[in-house]
Short mmCIF file of C-alpha atoms in Angstrom, two decimals:
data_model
loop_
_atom_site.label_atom_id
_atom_site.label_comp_id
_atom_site.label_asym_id
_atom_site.label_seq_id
_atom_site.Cartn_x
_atom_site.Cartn_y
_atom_site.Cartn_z
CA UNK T 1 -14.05 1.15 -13.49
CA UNK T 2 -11.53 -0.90 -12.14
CA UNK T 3 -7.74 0.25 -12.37
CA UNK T 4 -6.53 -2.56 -14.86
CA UNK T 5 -9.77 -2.05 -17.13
CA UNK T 6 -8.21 1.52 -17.76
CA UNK T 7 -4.69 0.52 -18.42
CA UNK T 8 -6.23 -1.99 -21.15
CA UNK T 9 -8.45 0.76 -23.00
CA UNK T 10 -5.17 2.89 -22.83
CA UNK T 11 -3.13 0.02 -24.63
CA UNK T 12 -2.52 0.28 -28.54
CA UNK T 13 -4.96 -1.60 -30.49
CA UNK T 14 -2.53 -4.47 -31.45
CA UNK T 15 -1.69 -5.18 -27.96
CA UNK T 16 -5.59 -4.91 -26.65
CA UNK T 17 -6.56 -7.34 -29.94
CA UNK T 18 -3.05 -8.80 -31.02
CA UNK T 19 -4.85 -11.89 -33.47
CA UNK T 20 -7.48 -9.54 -34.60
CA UNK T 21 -4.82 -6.82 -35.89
CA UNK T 22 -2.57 -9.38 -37.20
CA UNK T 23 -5.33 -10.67 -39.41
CA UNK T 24 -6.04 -6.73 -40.24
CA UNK T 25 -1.79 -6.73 -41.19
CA UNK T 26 -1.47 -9.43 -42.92
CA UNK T 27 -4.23 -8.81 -45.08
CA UNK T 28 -3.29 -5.39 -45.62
CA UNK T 29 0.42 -6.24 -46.97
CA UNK T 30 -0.93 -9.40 -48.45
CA UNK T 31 -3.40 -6.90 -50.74
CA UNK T 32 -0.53 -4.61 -51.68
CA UNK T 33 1.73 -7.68 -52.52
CA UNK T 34 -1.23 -9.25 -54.53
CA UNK T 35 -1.86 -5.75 -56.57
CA UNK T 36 1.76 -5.55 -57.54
CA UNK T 37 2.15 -8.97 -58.68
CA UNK T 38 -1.54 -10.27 -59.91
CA UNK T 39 -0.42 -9.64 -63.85
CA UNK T 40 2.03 -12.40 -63.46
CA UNK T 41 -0.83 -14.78 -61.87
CA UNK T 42 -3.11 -13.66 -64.84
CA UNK T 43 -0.32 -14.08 -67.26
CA UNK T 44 0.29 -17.49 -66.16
CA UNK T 45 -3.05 -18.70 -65.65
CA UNK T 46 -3.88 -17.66 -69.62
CA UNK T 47 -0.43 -19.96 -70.42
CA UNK T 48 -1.54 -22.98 -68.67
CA UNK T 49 -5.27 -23.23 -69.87
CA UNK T 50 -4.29 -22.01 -73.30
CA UNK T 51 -2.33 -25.13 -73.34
CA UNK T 52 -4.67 -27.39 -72.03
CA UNK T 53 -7.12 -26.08 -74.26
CA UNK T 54 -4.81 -26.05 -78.03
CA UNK T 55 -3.70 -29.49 -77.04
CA UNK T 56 -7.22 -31.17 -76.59
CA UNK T 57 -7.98 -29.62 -79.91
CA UNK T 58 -4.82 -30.17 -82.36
CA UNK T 59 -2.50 -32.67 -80.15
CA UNK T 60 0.53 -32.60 -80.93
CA UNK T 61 0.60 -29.37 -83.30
CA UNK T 62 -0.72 -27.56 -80.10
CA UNK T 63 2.71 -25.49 -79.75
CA UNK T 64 2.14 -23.73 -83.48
CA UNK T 65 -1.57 -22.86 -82.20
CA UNK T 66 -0.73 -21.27 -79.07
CA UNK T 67 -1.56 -17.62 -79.90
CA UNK T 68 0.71 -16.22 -76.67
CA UNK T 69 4.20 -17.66 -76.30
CA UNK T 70 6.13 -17.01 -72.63
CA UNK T 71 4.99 -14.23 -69.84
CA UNK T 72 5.91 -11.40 -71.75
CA UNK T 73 4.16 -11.94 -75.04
CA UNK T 74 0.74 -13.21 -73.19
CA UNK T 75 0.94 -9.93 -71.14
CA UNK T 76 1.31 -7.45 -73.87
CA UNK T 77 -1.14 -9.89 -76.22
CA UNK T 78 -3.94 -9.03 -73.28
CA UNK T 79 -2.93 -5.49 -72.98
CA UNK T 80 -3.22 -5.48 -77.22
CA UNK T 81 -6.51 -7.55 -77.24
CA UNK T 82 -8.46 -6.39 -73.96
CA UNK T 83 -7.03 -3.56 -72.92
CA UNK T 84 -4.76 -2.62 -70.02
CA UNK T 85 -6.66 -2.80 -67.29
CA UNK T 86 -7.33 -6.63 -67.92
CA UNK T 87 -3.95 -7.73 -66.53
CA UNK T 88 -6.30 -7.67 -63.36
CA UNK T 89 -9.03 -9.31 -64.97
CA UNK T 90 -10.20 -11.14 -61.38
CA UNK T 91 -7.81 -9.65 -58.77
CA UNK T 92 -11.15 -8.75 -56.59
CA UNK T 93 -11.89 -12.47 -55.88
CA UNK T 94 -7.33 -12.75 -55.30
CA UNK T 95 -7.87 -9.74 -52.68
CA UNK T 96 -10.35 -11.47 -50.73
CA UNK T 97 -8.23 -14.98 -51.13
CA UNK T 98 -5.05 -13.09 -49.87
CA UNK T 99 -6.87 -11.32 -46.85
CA UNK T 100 -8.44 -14.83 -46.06
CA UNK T 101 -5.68 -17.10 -46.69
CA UNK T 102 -2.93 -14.70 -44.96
CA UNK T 103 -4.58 -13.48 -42.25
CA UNK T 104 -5.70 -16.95 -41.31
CA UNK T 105 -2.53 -18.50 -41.87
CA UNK T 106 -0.33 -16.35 -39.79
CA UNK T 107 -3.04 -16.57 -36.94
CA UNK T 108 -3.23 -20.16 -36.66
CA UNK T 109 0.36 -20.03 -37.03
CA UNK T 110 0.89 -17.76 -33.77
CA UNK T 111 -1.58 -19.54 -31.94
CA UNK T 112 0.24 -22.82 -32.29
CA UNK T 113 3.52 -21.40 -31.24
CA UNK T 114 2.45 -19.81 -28.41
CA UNK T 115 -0.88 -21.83 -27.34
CA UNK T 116 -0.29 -25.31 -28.53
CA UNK T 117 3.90 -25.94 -28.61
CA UNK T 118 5.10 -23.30 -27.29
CA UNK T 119 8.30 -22.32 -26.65
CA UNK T 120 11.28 -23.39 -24.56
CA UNK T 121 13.07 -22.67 -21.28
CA UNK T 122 15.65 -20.34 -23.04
CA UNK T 123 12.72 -18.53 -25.33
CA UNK T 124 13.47 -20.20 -28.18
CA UNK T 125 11.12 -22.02 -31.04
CA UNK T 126 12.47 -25.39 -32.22
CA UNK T 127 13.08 -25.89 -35.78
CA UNK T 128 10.73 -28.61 -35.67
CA UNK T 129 7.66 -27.38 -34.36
CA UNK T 130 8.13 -24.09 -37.00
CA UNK T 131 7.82 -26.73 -39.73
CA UNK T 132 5.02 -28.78 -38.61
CA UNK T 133 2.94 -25.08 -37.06
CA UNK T 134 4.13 -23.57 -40.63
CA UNK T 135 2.15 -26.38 -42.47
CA UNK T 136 -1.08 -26.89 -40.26
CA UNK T 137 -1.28 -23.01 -40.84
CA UNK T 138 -0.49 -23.59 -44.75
CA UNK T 139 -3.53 -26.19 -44.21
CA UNK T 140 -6.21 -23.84 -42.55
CA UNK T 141 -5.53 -21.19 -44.36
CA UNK T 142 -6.08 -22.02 -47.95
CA UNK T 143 -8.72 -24.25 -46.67
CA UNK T 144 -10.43 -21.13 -45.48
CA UNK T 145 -9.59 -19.20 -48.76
CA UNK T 146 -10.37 -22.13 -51.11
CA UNK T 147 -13.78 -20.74 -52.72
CA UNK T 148 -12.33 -17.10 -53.34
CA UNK T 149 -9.27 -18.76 -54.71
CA UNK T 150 -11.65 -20.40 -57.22
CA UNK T 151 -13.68 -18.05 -57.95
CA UNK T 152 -10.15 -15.74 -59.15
CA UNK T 153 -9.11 -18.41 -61.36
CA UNK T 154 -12.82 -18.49 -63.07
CA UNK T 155 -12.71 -14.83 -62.94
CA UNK T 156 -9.34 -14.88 -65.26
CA UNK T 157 -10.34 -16.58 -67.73
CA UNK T 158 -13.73 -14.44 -68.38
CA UNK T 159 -11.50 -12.30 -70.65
CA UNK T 160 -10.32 -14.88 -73.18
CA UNK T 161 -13.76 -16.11 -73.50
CA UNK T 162 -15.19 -12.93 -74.83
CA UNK T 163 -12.49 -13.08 -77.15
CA UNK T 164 -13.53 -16.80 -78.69
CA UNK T 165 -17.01 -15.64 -78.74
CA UNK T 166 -18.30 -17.54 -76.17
CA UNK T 167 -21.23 -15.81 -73.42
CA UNK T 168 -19.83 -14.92 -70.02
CA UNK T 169 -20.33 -16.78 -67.51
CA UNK T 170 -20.37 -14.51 -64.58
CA UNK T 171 -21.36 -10.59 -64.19
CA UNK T 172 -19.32 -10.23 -61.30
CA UNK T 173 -17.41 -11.73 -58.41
CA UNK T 174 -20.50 -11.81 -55.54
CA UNK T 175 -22.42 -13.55 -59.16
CA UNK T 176 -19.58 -15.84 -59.77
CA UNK T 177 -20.00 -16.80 -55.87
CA UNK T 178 -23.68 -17.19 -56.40
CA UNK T 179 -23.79 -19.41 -59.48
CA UNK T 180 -20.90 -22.06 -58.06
CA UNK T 181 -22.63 -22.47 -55.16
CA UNK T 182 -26.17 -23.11 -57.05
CA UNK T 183 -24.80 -25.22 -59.35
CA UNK T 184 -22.44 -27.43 -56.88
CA UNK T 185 -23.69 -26.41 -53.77
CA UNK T 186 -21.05 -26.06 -50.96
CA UNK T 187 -18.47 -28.96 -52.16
CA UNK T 188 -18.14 -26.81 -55.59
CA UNK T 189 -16.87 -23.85 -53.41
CA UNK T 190 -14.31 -25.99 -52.16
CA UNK T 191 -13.59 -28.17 -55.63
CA UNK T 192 -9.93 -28.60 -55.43
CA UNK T 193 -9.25 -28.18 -52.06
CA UNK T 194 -7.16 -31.37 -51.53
CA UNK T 195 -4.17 -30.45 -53.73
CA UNK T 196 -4.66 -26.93 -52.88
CA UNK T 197 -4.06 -27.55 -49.23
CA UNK T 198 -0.91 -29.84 -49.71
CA UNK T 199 0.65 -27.12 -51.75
CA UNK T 200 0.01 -24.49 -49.35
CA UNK T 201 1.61 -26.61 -46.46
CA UNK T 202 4.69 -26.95 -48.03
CA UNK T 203 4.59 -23.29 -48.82
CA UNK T 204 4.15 -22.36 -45.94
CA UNK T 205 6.65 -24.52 -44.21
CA UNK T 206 9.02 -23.17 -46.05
CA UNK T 207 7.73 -19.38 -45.44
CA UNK T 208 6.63 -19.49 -42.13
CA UNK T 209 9.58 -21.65 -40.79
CA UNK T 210 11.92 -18.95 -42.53
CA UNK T 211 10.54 -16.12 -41.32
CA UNK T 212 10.34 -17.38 -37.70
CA UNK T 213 13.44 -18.35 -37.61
CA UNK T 214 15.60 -15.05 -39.33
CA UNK T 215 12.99 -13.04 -37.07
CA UNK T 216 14.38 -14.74 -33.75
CA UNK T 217 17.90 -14.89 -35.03
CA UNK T 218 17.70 -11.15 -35.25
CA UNK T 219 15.73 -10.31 -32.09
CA UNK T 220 18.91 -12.63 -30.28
CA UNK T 221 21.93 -11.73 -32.03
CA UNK T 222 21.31 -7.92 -33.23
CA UNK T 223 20.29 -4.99 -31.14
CA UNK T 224 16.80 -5.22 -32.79
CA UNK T 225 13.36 -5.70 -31.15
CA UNK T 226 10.60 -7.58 -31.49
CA UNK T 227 9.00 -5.17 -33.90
CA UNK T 228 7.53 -4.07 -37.49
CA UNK T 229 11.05 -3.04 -38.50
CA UNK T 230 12.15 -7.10 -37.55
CA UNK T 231 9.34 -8.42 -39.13
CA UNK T 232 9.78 -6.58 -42.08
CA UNK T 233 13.83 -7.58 -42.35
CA UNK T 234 12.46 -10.92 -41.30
CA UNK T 235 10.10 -11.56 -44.42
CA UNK T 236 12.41 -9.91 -46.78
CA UNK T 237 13.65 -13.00 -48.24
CA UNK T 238 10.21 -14.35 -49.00
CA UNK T 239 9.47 -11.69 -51.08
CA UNK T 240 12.39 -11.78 -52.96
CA UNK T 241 10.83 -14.39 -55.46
CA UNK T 242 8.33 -11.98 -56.60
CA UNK T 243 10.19 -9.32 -56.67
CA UNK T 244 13.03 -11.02 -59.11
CA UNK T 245 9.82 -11.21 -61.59
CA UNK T 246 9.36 -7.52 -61.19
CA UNK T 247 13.00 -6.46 -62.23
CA UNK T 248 13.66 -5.49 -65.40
#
């Protein structure tokens, strides 16, 4: 075996596969992230159909037939009604989303900026090619993720339809794959897509573009490197929405 071949195999696994382990990362933090916060989706999701649903039924006196009334009350009404554990009442179908959609974003999103734009003479990623990369990423990736991402919003509402009496629809997530695609074939897997996608790119170019350009700010100006500690610091202030939700 040759002398290079050995210095590869003796290489950390993120250098030897760098797009392969930042798939592996990104799905990995994406999970935790997704865990933490997936009551607030639920929460949310319960709101906005609830809605839907009093107003095509009473009109305008849907308001005094809504029976959950701002985050906090819907959250402790499903705790009351369901039980606990049904705050995450579909967060297998959100995993696999978040592993697809985040892994695949921030892939396609290094592989433009180093493959397709790349960088400058002086090492340094434009502002404009961050926002147009963050956006084609934004696009791929929830394109990629678009059936798990309906399937988790199906998945929520499985709850408050054993409440109204009404059968379930699916026995589990794999099921709830299984009877989409038999009843709309491919296209109903991806039912959606087009606003999905449009809302991801601008998402993501705010996201992506931020974190890019805070992590390359801090690799030039500050005596940190180019590593998890950076891209940690770097992607601190796109968590913070999240987080303010979390706070009491």
């Amino acid at each position: 075996m040759s002398a290079p071949e050995d210095e590869e195999r003796l290489l950390p696994l993120t250098q030897r596969w760098p797009r392969a382990s930042k798939f592996l990362l990104s799905g990995c933090a994406a999970t935790v992230a997704e865990l933490a916060t997936f009551p607030l989706d639920l929460t949310k999701t319960r709101l906005q159909i609830q809605g839907e649903a009093a107003l095509a039924r009473l009109g305008g006196g849907a308001g005094e037939a809504a029976p959950y009334r701002g985050m906090v009350r819907t959250a402790l009404g499903i705790v009351q009604e369901e039980g606990f554990l049904k705050l995450w009442q579909g967060v297998t179908p959100a995993i696999y989303r978040h592993i697809v959609y985040s892994g695949g974003r921030m892939v396609t999103y290094e592989h433009l900026r180093e493959v397709v734009f790349g960088k400058g003479e002086d090492k340094h990623y434009p502002l404009w090619k961050s926002v147009i990369g963050g956006m084609m990423a934004g696009v791929v990736g929830q394109f990629l993720a678009n059936p798990t991402d309906l399937v988790k919003v199906q998945m929520q509402m499985e709850g408050k339809r054993k409440l109204e009496g009404k059968p379930l629809r699916f026995r589990g997530v794999h099921h709830a794959f299984a009877k989409i695609f038999a009843e709309g074939g491919i296209r109903g897997l991806w039912a959606g897509w087009v606003p999905n996608i449009q809302r991801a790119a601008l998402v993501n170019m705010g996201d992506l573009t931020t974190y890019d350009t805070v992590k390359h700010y801090l690799v030039l100006n500050t005596p940190l490197e180019d590593n998890i500690m950076t891209h940690g610091l770097s992607s601190f202030p796109l968590a913070q929405p999240k987080l303010f939700f979390l706070l009491p």
